Coordinates of C-alpha atoms in Angstrom, one line a residue:
X15 CA -14.2 -15.5 24.4
X16 CA -15.7 -12.8 22.1
X17 CA -13.1 -11.1 19.9
X18 CA -14.1 -7.9 18.1
X19 CA -12.6 -7.0 14.6
X20 CA -12.3 -3.5 13.3
X21 CA -10.5 -2.2 10.2
X22 CA -10.0 1.2 8.7
X23 CA -7.4 1.3 6.0
X24 CA -6.3 4.3 3.9
X25 CA -2.9 5.4 2.7
X26 CA -3.3 9.2 2.4
X27 CA -1.0 11.1 0.0
X28 CA -1.2 14.8 1.2
X29 CA 0.5 15.9 -2.0
X30 CA -2.6 14.8 -4.0
X31 CA -5.2 17.6 -4.4
X32 CA -8.2 15.3 -5.0
X33 CA -9.6 14.5 -1.5
X34 CA -10.9 11.0 -0.4
X35 CA -14.6 10.9 0.2
X36 CA -17.1 8.4 1.4
X37 CA -17.8 7.4 -2.2
X38 CA -14.1 6.3 -2.4
X39 CA -14.8 3.8 0.4
X40 CA -18.0 2.7 -1.2
X41 CA -16.0 1.8 -4.3
X42 CA -13.6 -0.1 -2.1
X43 CA -15.0 -1.6 1.1
X44 CA -17.5 -0.1 3.5
X45 CA -18.9 -3.0 5.6
X46 CA -20.6 -3.4 8.9
X47 CA -21.3 -6.5 11.1
X48 CA -21.6 -9.7 9.1
X49 CA -20.7 -7.9 5.9
X50 CA -17.1 -7.7 7.2
X51 CA -16.9 -11.5 7.2
X52 CA -18.4 -11.6 3.7
X53 CA -15.7 -9.2 2.4
X54 CA -12.6 -10.7 4.0
X55 CA -13.0 -14.2 5.4
X56 CA -11.0 -16.6 3.3
X57 CA -9.1 -13.8 1.6
X58 CA -5.4 -12.9 1.7
X59 CA -5.9 -9.8 3.8
X60 CA -5.0 -9.7 7.5
X61 CA -8.7 -9.5 8.4
X62 CA -9.0 -12.8 6.6
X63 CA -6.2 -14.0 8.9
X64 CA -8.1 -12.9 12.0
X65 CA -11.1 -14.9 10.9
X66 CA -9.0 -17.8 9.8
X67 CA -7.5 -18.5 13.2
X68 CA -10.5 -17.4 15.4
X69 CA -13.0 -19.5 13.5
X70 CA -10.9 -22.6 14.0
X71 CA -10.4 -22.1 17.7
X72 CA -12.9 -23.8 20.1
X73 CA -14.6 -21.5 22.6
X74 CA -13.8 -18.3 20.6
X75 CA -16.3 -16.1 18.7
X76 CA -15.1 -13.7 16.1
X77 CA -17.3 -10.6 16.2
X78 CA -17.1 -8.5 13.0
X79 CA -17.8 -4.9 13.8
X80 CA -16.7 -2.5 11.0
X81 CA -14.3 -2.4 8.1
X82 CA -13.6 0.4 5.5
X83 CA -10.9 0.5 2.9
X84 CA -10.2 2.8 -0.1
X85 CA -7.6 3.0 -2.8
X86 CA -4.7 5.3 -1.8
X87 CA -5.5 8.9 -2.7
X88 CA -5.6 12.4 -1.1
X89 CA -6.4 13.2 2.5
X90 CA -9.8 12.1 3.7
X91 CA -12.3 14.9 4.1
X92 CA -13.4 15.8 7.6
X93 CA -17.1 15.0 6.8
X94 CA -16.1 11.5 5.6
X95 CA -14.1 10.8 8.8
X96 CA -17.0 11.9 10.9
X97 CA -19.3 9.5 9.0
X98 CA -16.8 6.6 9.2
X99 CA -16.2 7.0 12.9
X100 CA -19.9 7.3 13.6
X101 CA -20.5 4.0 11.8
X102 CA -17.6 2.4 13.6
X103 CA -18.9 3.5 17.0
X104 CA -22.5 2.5 16.3
X105 CA -21.5 -1.0 15.3
X106 CA -19.1 -1.2 18.2
X107 CA -22.0 -0.4 20.6
X108 CA -24.1 -3.1 18.9
X109 CA -21.4 -5.8 19.3
X110 CA -21.9 -6.2 23.1
X111 CA -19.2 -7.2 25.6
X112 CA -15.9 -8.0 24.1
X113 CA -12.9 -9.9 25.7
X114 CA -10.4 -8.5 23.2
X115 CA -10.0 -6.6 20.0
X116 CA -8.1 -7.1 16.7
X117 CA -7.5 -3.9 14.7
X118 CA -6.4 -3.4 11.1
X119 CA -5.4 0.2 10.4
X120 CA -3.1 1.1 7.6
X121 CA -1.0 3.4 9.6
X122 CA -0.7 6.2 7.1
X123 CA -4.2 7.6 7.2
X124 CA -4.5 11.4 7.2
X125 CA -7.7 13.5 7.3
X126 CA -8.4 17.2 7.1
X127 CA -9.3 17.0 10.8
X128 CA -6.8 14.5 12.1
X129 CA -3.3 14.4 10.6
X130 CA -2.7 11.2 12.7
X131 CA -6.0 9.6 11.7
X132 CA -5.1 6.1 12.7
X133 CA -3.7 7.2 16.1
X134 CA -7.0 9.1 16.6
X135 CA -9.5 6.3 15.8
X136 CA -7.4 3.6 17.6
X137 CA -7.3 5.9 20.7
X138 CA -11.1 6.1 20.5
X139 CA -11.4 2.3 20.5
X140 CA -9.1 2.1 23.5
X141 CA -11.3 4.6 25.3
X142 CA -14.4 2.6 24.4
X143 CA -13.1 -0.7 25.9
X144 CA -11.0 0.7 28.7
X145 CA -7.4 0.0 29.7
X146 CA -7.8 -3.7 30.6
X147 CA -9.2 -5.2 27.4
X148 CA -6.2 -6.4 25.2
X149 CA -5.9 -4.8 21.7
X150 CA -3.6 -6.3 19.1
X151 CA -3.2 -4.5 15.8
X152 CA -1.6 -5.1 12.5
X153 CA -0.2 -2.2 10.4
X154 CA 1.2 -1.8 6.9
X155 CA 5.0 -1.3 6.8
X156 CA 4.2 1.9 5.0
X157 CA 2.7 3.3 8.2
X158 CA 3.9 6.5 9.8
X159 CA 4.0 5.3 13.4
X160 CA 2.7 7.6 16.1
X161 CA 2.9 7.4 19.9
X162 CA -0.9 7.3 19.9
X163 CA -0.9 4.1 18.0
X164 CA 1.5 2.5 20.4
X165 CA -0.3 3.7 23.5
X166 CA -3.7 2.5 22.2
X167 CA -2.5 -1.1 21.7
X168 CA -0.9 -3.9 23.6
X169 CA 1.1 -4.9 20.4
X170 CA 1.5 -3.7 16.9
X171 CA 2.6 -6.1 14.1
X172 CA 3.7 -5.0 10.7
X173 CA 3.8 -7.0 7.5
X174 CA 7.4 -8.2 6.7
X175 CA 7.2 -8.3 2.9
X176 CA 7.0 -5.7 0.2
X177 CA 5.1 -6.4 -2.1
X178 CA 2.9 -7.4 0.8
X179 CA 2.3 -11.1 0.5
X180 CA 2.2 -12.0 4.2
X181 CA -0.9 -10.0 5.3
X182 CA -3.0 -13.0 6.1
X183 CA 0.0 -14.6 7.9
X184 CA 0.4 -11.5 10.0
X185 CA -3.3 -11.5 10.8
X186 CA -3.0 -15.0 12.1
X187 CA 0.0 -14.0 14.2
X188 CA -1.9 -11.1 15.7
X189 CA -4.9 -13.3 16.5
X190 CA -2.7 -16.0 18.0
X191 CA -1.0 -13.4 20.3
X192 CA -4.3 -12.0 21.4
X193 CA -5.5 -15.5 22.4
X194 CA -2.3 -16.2 24.3
X195 CA -2.7 -12.9 26.1
X196 CA -6.3 -13.6 27.1
X197 CA -5.3 -17.1 28.3
X198 CA -2.6 -15.6 30.5
X199 CA 0.2 -17.3 28.5
X200 CA 1.8 -14.0 27.5
X201 CA 1.8 -10.4 28.5
X202 CA 2.9 -8.3 25.5
X203 CA 4.9 -5.2 26.3
X204 CA 6.0 -3.1 23.4
X205 CA 8.6 -0.4 22.8
X206 CA 9.0 1.8 19.7
X207 CA 11.8 3.8 18.2
X208 CA 11.3 6.6 15.6
X209 CA 14.7 7.8 14.4
X210 CA 15.0 11.0 12.2
X211 CA 15.2 9.0 9.0
X212 CA 12.8 8.5 6.1
X213 CA 13.7 5.5 3.8
X214 CA 13.4 6.3 0.1
X215 CA 10.5 4.4 -1.4
X216 CA 12.8 2.9 -4.1
X217 CA 15.0 1.4 -1.3
X218 CA 12.1 -0.3 0.5
X219 CA 12.7 -3.9 -0.6
X220 CA 13.2 -6.3 2.3
X221 CA 14.7 -8.9 0.0
X222 CA 17.6 -6.7 -1.2
X223 CA 20.3 -4.5 0.3
X224 CA 20.2 -2.2 2.1
X225 CA 17.0 -3.4 3.7
X226 CA 17.9 -7.0 3.8
X227 CA 20.6 -6.8 6.6
X228 CA 18.1 -4.8 8.7
X229 CA 15.5 -7.5 8.3
X230 CA 18.0 -10.2 9.1
X231 CA 18.9 -8.4 12.3
X232 CA 15.2 -8.3 13.2
X233 CA 14.7 -12.0 12.3
X234 CA 17.7 -12.9 14.6
X235 CA 16.0 -11.0 17.5
X236 CA 12.9 -13.2 17.1
X237 CA 15.0 -16.2 18.2
X238 CA 15.8 -14.6 21.6
X239 CA 13.8 -15.9 24.6
X240 CA 10.9 -13.6 25.5
X241 CA 10.6 -11.8 22.2
X242 CA 7.0 -12.1 21.0
X243 CA 7.3 -10.0 17.8
X244 CA 9.2 -7.2 16.1
X245 CA 8.5 -4.9 13.2
X246 CA 10.3 -2.7 10.7
X247 CA 7.9 0.1 9.7
X248 CA 9.4 1.5 6.5
X249 CA 7.2 4.6 6.5
X250 CA 5.2 6.5 3.9
X251 CA 7.1 9.5 2.5
X252 CA 4.0 11.1 0.8
X253 CA 2.2 12.2 4.0
X254 CA 3.3 15.7 5.1
X255 CA 2.8 15.0 8.8
X256 CA 5.1 15.1 11.8
X257 CA 5.0 11.3 12.2
X258 CA 6.3 10.7 8.6
X259 CA 9.4 8.5 8.7
X260 CA 10.8 5.0 9.4
X261 CA 10.2 3.4 12.8
X262 CA 10.7 0.1 14.7
X263 CA 8.6 -1.9 17.2
X264 CA 9.7 -4.7 19.5
X265 CA 7.1 -6.7 21.6
X266 CA 8.5 -8.6 24.6
X267 CA 6.8 -10.9 27.1
X268 CA 6.5 -8.6 30.1
X269 CA 10.0 -7.3 29.7
X270 CA 10.0 -3.6 28.9
X271 CA 13.8 -3.4 29.3
X272 CA 14.4 -6.1 26.7
X273 CA 11.9 -4.5 24.3
X274 CA 13.6 -1.1 24.7
X275 CA 17.1 -2.4 24.2
X276 CA 16.3 -4.4 21.1
X277 CA 14.2 -1.7 19.4
X278 CA 17.1 0.8 20.0
X279 CA 19.5 -1.7 18.2
X280 CA 17.3 -1.6 15.1
X281 CA 17.1 2.2 15.1
X282 CA 20.9 2.4 15.6
X283 CA 21.4 0.1 12.6
X284 CA 19.4 2.4 10.4
X285 CA 21.1 5.5 11.6
X286 CA 24.5 4.0 11.0
X287 CA 23.6 2.9 7.5
X288 CA 21.3 5.8 6.5
X289 CA 23.4 6.9 3.5
X290 CA 22.7 3.6 1.8
X291 CA 18.9 4.3 1.9
X292 CA 19.1 7.6 -0.2
X293 CA 17.9 5.8 -3.4
X294 CA 18.9 5.2 -7.0
X295 CA 17.3 7.5 -9.6
X296 CA 17.3 6.3 -13.2
X297 CA 16.0 8.9 -15.6
X298 CA 13.5 8.2 -18.5
X299 CA 16.2 9.0 -21.1
X300 CA 18.6 6.5 -19.4
X301 CA 15.9 3.8 -19.4
X302 CA 15.1 4.3 -23.1
X303 CA 18.8 3.9 -23.9
X304 CA 19.0 0.7 -21.8
X305 CA 16.1 -1.0 -23.5
X306 CA 17.8 -2.4 -26.7
X307 CA 20.3 -4.4 -24.5
X308 CA 17.8 -5.5 -21.9
X309 CA 16.3 -9.0 -21.8
X310 CA 12.6 -8.9 -22.8
X311 CA 10.0 -8.4 -21.6
X312 CA 11.1 -5.4 -19.6
X313 CA 9.0 -4.2 -16.7
X314 CA 9.3 -0.4 -16.2
X315 CA 8.0 0.7 -12.7
X316 CA 6.6 4.2 -13.0
X317 CA 7.5 5.5 -9.5
X318 CA 6.2 9.1 -10.0
X319 CA 2.6 7.8 -10.9
X320 CA 2.4 5.1 -8.3
X321 CA -1.3 4.2 -7.9
X322 CA -0.5 2.4 -4.7
X323 CA 1.0 5.6 -3.3
X324 CA -2.1 7.6 -4.1
X325 CA -1.1 9.0 -7.6
X326 CA -3.9 9.5 -10.1
X327 CA -2.7 6.8 -12.5
X328 CA -3.2 8.9 -15.6
X329 CA 0.4 9.8 -16.2
X330 CA 1.6 9.8 -19.8
X331 CA 5.3 10.5 -19.7
X332 CA 6.5 6.9 -20.1
X333 CA 3.7 6.1 -22.7
X334 CA 4.8 9.1 -24.8
X335 CA 8.5 8.1 -24.5
X336 CA 7.9 4.5 -25.6
X337 CA 5.7 5.6 -28.5
X338 CA 8.4 7.9 -29.7
X339 CA 10.9 5.0 -29.4
X340 CA 8.6 2.7 -31.3
X341 CA 8.6 0.0 -28.7
X342 CA 5.9 -2.7 -28.5
X343 CA 4.7 -1.7 -25.1
X344 CA 1.7 -1.9 -22.7
X345 CA 0.6 1.0 -20.4
X346 CA -2.5 1.4 -18.3
X347 CA -4.1 4.8 -17.9
X348 CA -7.0 5.8 -15.7
X349 CA -9.4 7.9 -17.9
X350 CA -13.2 7.4 -17.6
X351 CA -13.9 10.1 -20.2
X352 CA -11.8 8.2 -22.8
X353 CA -13.5 4.9 -21.9
X354 CA -16.9 6.5 -22.5
X355 CA -15.7 7.7 -25.9
X356 CA -14.5 4.2 -26.7
X357 CA -17.9 2.8 -25.8
X358 CA -19.6 5.2 -28.2
X359 CA -17.2 4.3 -31.0
X360 CA -17.3 0.6 -30.4
X361 CA -14.8 -2.2 -31.1
X362 CA -13.0 -1.5 -34.3
X363 CA -13.7 2.2 -34.1
X364 CA -11.1 4.9 -33.6
X365 CA -10.6 7.7 -31.1
X366 CA -8.5 10.8 -31.6
X367 CA -9.1 12.8 -28.4
X368 CA -6.4 13.3 -25.9
X369 CA -5.9 10.6 -23.2
X370 CA -4.7 10.9 -19.6
X371 CA -2.8 13.9 -18.1
X372 CA -6.0 15.2 -16.5
X373 CA -5.0 15.5 -12.8
X374 CA -1.4 16.7 -12.3
X375 CA 0.7 18.6 -14.9
X376 CA 3.9 17.0 -13.5
X377 CA 2.6 13.6 -14.8
X378 CA 2.7 14.7 -18.4
X379 CA 0.5 16.2 -21.0
X380 CA -2.5 14.4 -22.5
X381 CA -1.6 11.9 -25.3
X382 CA -2.8 13.0 -28.7
X383 CA -2.3 10.0 -31.0
X384 CA -4.8 8.1 -33.2
X385 CA -5.9 4.9 -31.5
X386 CA -8.0 1.9 -32.6
X387 CA -10.3 0.2 -30.2
X388 CA -9.3 -3.4 -29.8
X389 CA -11.8 -4.6 -27.2
X390 CA -14.1 -3.5 -24.4
X391 CA -14.6 -5.2 -21.0
X392 CA -16.4 -4.9 -17.7
X393 CA -13.1 -4.7 -15.8
X394 CA -13.9 -7.2 -13.1
X395 CA -11.6 -10.1 -12.4
X396 CA -10.3 -12.2 -9.5
X397 CA -6.8 -13.1 -8.4
X398 CA -6.4 -16.4 -6.6
X399 CA -2.9 -15.9 -5.4
X400 CA -1.6 -13.7 -2.5
X401 CA -0.8 -10.4 -4.0
X402 CA 0.1 -6.9 -2.7
X403 CA -2.9 -5.5 -0.7
X404 CA -4.4 -8.9 -0.1
X405 CA -7.1 -8.3 -2.7
X406 CA -9.0 -11.1 -4.3
X407 CA -11.7 -9.3 -6.3
X408 CA -10.8 -6.4 -8.5
X409 CA -13.1 -3.9 -10.3
X410 CA -11.5 -1.5 -12.8
X411 CA -14.9 -0.3 -14.0
X412 CA -15.6 -0.2 -17.7
X413 CA -12.3 -0.9 -19.5
X414 CA -11.1 -0.3 -23.1
X415 CA -8.1 -1.7 -24.9
X416 CA -6.8 0.6 -27.6
X417 CA -3.6 0.6 -29.7
X418 CA -1.6 2.6 -32.2
X419 CA -1.0 1.5 -35.8
X420 CA 2.2 0.0 -37.0
X421 CA 4.4 -3.1 -36.5
X422 CA 5.3 -2.1 -32.9
X423 CA 2.0 -0.8 -31.5
X424 CA 1.6 0.9 -28.2
X425 CA -1.2 -0.8 -26.3
X426 CA -3.1 1.2 -23.8
X427 CA -5.6 -0.1 -21.2
X428 CA -8.1 2.7 -20.3
X429 CA -9.9 2.1 -17.0
X430 CA -12.8 3.9 -15.3
X431 CA -11.5 3.2 -11.8
X432 CA -8.0 3.6 -10.5
X433 CA -6.5 0.1 -10.0
X434 CA -3.2 -0.9 -8.4
X435 CA -1.2 -3.1 -10.9
X436 CA -0.8 -6.0 -8.5
X437 CA -2.2 -8.8 -10.6
X438 CA -1.4 -10.1 -14.1
X439 CA -5.1 -11.0 -14.4
X440 CA -5.5 -7.3 -15.0
X441 CA -4.1 -8.0 -18.5
X442 CA -5.0 -11.6 -19.1
X443 CA -8.7 -11.1 -18.4
X444 CA -8.7 -8.6 -21.3
X445 CA -7.1 -11.3 -23.6
X446 CA -3.6 -9.6 -23.4
X447 CA -0.6 -11.9 -23.2
X448 CA 2.2 -10.1 -21.2
X449 CA 4.9 -12.1 -23.1
X450 CA 3.9 -10.5 -26.4
X451 CA 5.2 -7.1 -25.3
X452 CA 8.7 -5.8 -25.3
X453 CA 8.0 -3.4 -22.5
X454 CA 5.3 -3.4 -19.8
X455 CA 4.7 -0.3 -17.6
X456 CA 3.3 -0.7 -14.1
X457 CA 2.4 2.4 -12.1
X458 CA 4.1 1.3 -8.9
X459 CA 7.4 0.7 -7.1
X460 CA 7.3 -2.7 -5.3
X461 CA 3.6 -3.7 -5.3
X462 CA 3.6 -5.0 -9.0
X463 CA 6.7 -7.1 -8.6
X464 CA 5.1 -10.3 -7.3
X465 CA 2.8 -10.4 -10.3
X466 CA 5.2 -9.4 -13.0
X467 CA 8.5 -11.0 -11.9
X468 CA 7.5 -14.4 -13.2
X469 CA 7.2 -13.1 -16.8
X470 CA 9.5 -10.1 -17.0
X471 CA 13.2 -10.8 -17.5
X472 CA 14.3 -7.3 -16.6
X473 CA 12.8 -4.9 -14.0
X474 CA 13.8 -1.2 -13.9
X475 CA 12.4 1.4 -11.5
X476 CA 12.1 4.7 -13.4
X477 CA 12.5 8.1 -11.7
X478 CA 9.5 9.7 -13.2
X479 CA 8.2 13.0 -11.9
X480 CA 4.8 13.2 -10.1
X481 CA 3.2 13.3 -6.6
X482 CA 4.9 9.9 -5.7
X483 CA 8.3 10.8 -7.1
X484 CA 11.0 8.5 -5.6
X485 CA 13.1 11.5 -4.9
X486 CA 11.1 12.9 -2.0
X487 CA 13.5 15.8 -1.7
X488 CA 11.6 17.3 -4.6
X489 CA 8.4 17.6 -2.5
X490 CA 7.6 20.6 -0.3
X491 CA 7.0 19.5 3.3
X492 CA 5.7 21.9 6.0
X493 CA 5.1 19.6 8.9
X494 CA 7.8 16.9 8.9
X495 CA 10.4 16.7 11.7
X496 CA 13.6 18.6 11.3
X497 CA 16.4 17.6 11.0
X498 CA 15.6 14.4 9.1
X499 CA 17.6 12.3 6.6
X500 CA 17.7 12.6 3.6
X501 CA 16.5 16.2 3.6
X502 CA 19.2 17.1 6.0
X503 CA 22.5 15.2 6.3
X504 CA 25.0 14.8 9.0

């Protein structure tokens, strides 16, 4: 059996003005044919899981076709999508006859030409292979599920963790279900439900209430005879598209009635408990007041400048507040211009120009404080453990570590490439010990937790402003469904 593998992953924040281009994918992953295996096989990503199972199965050939991935950012340009889809189709045509396909979309991709980008390209793949070739797909739980995605596949399987630590496991699950389907051992039949609810990003923690009871209900369903899979798709609030919101999927073994009944139970649970998903919003002033009594180190999650949600990563609001409060703190800021200045000044030199605050006024003004250059680095490191996003190799670009004077310095990591804070190696490879700081700031909501939880005694999610603000009611939507909780209540 010849199984094709295709991936196109991008979480598109339509509230970000900076568009995503082909160069964004070149900085991430843009691979064809055998390059796909080189990038993912053996890694923690779901595509690594595809290869992991298929390569160990006699009589099965994994056929890598195309994979592209870019760091979350603004909507993808129309020209970029045209190029990506042309590359995808060209490599598909070269692959030859396929018995089945494994797909890895993100599920929250948006382009200037296709608001439902994932539904569009998955529908193209379905048209290329015809209705009888089985297609099993993974999706990120931050997908905004569309009917096109459902119609294009035999089964959709979302990760069950946030931070996403089970991506490889879900890839293995998808590959196993595809093989069972091809052998005639199962006939996946899926049903979806898309209630008029969007779960606040701050509430999207499967390990804690109010999400946990919902996941426990889903887990109990998996023990019922005939249930092959189910998924809670938490949704991505930062895409102003009609599909935005939370959804559910149940895959049965040739029993559409069972799938429909169970998926409706999950949707009804969310609707009944929707008020609990509105979110908790702790202000910056409240956080600063909490710090003296909090066990150290404290991790502050900067929700308004969430790199994993597409934000620029150059917000300065928390850095400025911690500097005023004279806390021994660590903050990472994306600023290639400042890194270049540090390179010119050299280790031990000083810079006085403004840092950060270059992309979005809501994220704070540029910092204007004297800083000494502590060290310079190439910004490349590896993470051996499963971390959010399934990444193993990281490249922050040229990186500078600078700090203020005084007994409680503010330490700032300046990077040339936006990087999700999902690995402590980001700090340790630059000779920074997380335990020496009172406060560490990570520009995320849930993604950094797996890395930082082992060393931080206190974790606080901060309601900072910005294009990934936790309070999505502060954003202006033009295309979402109406009515929808929490924007409208009933």
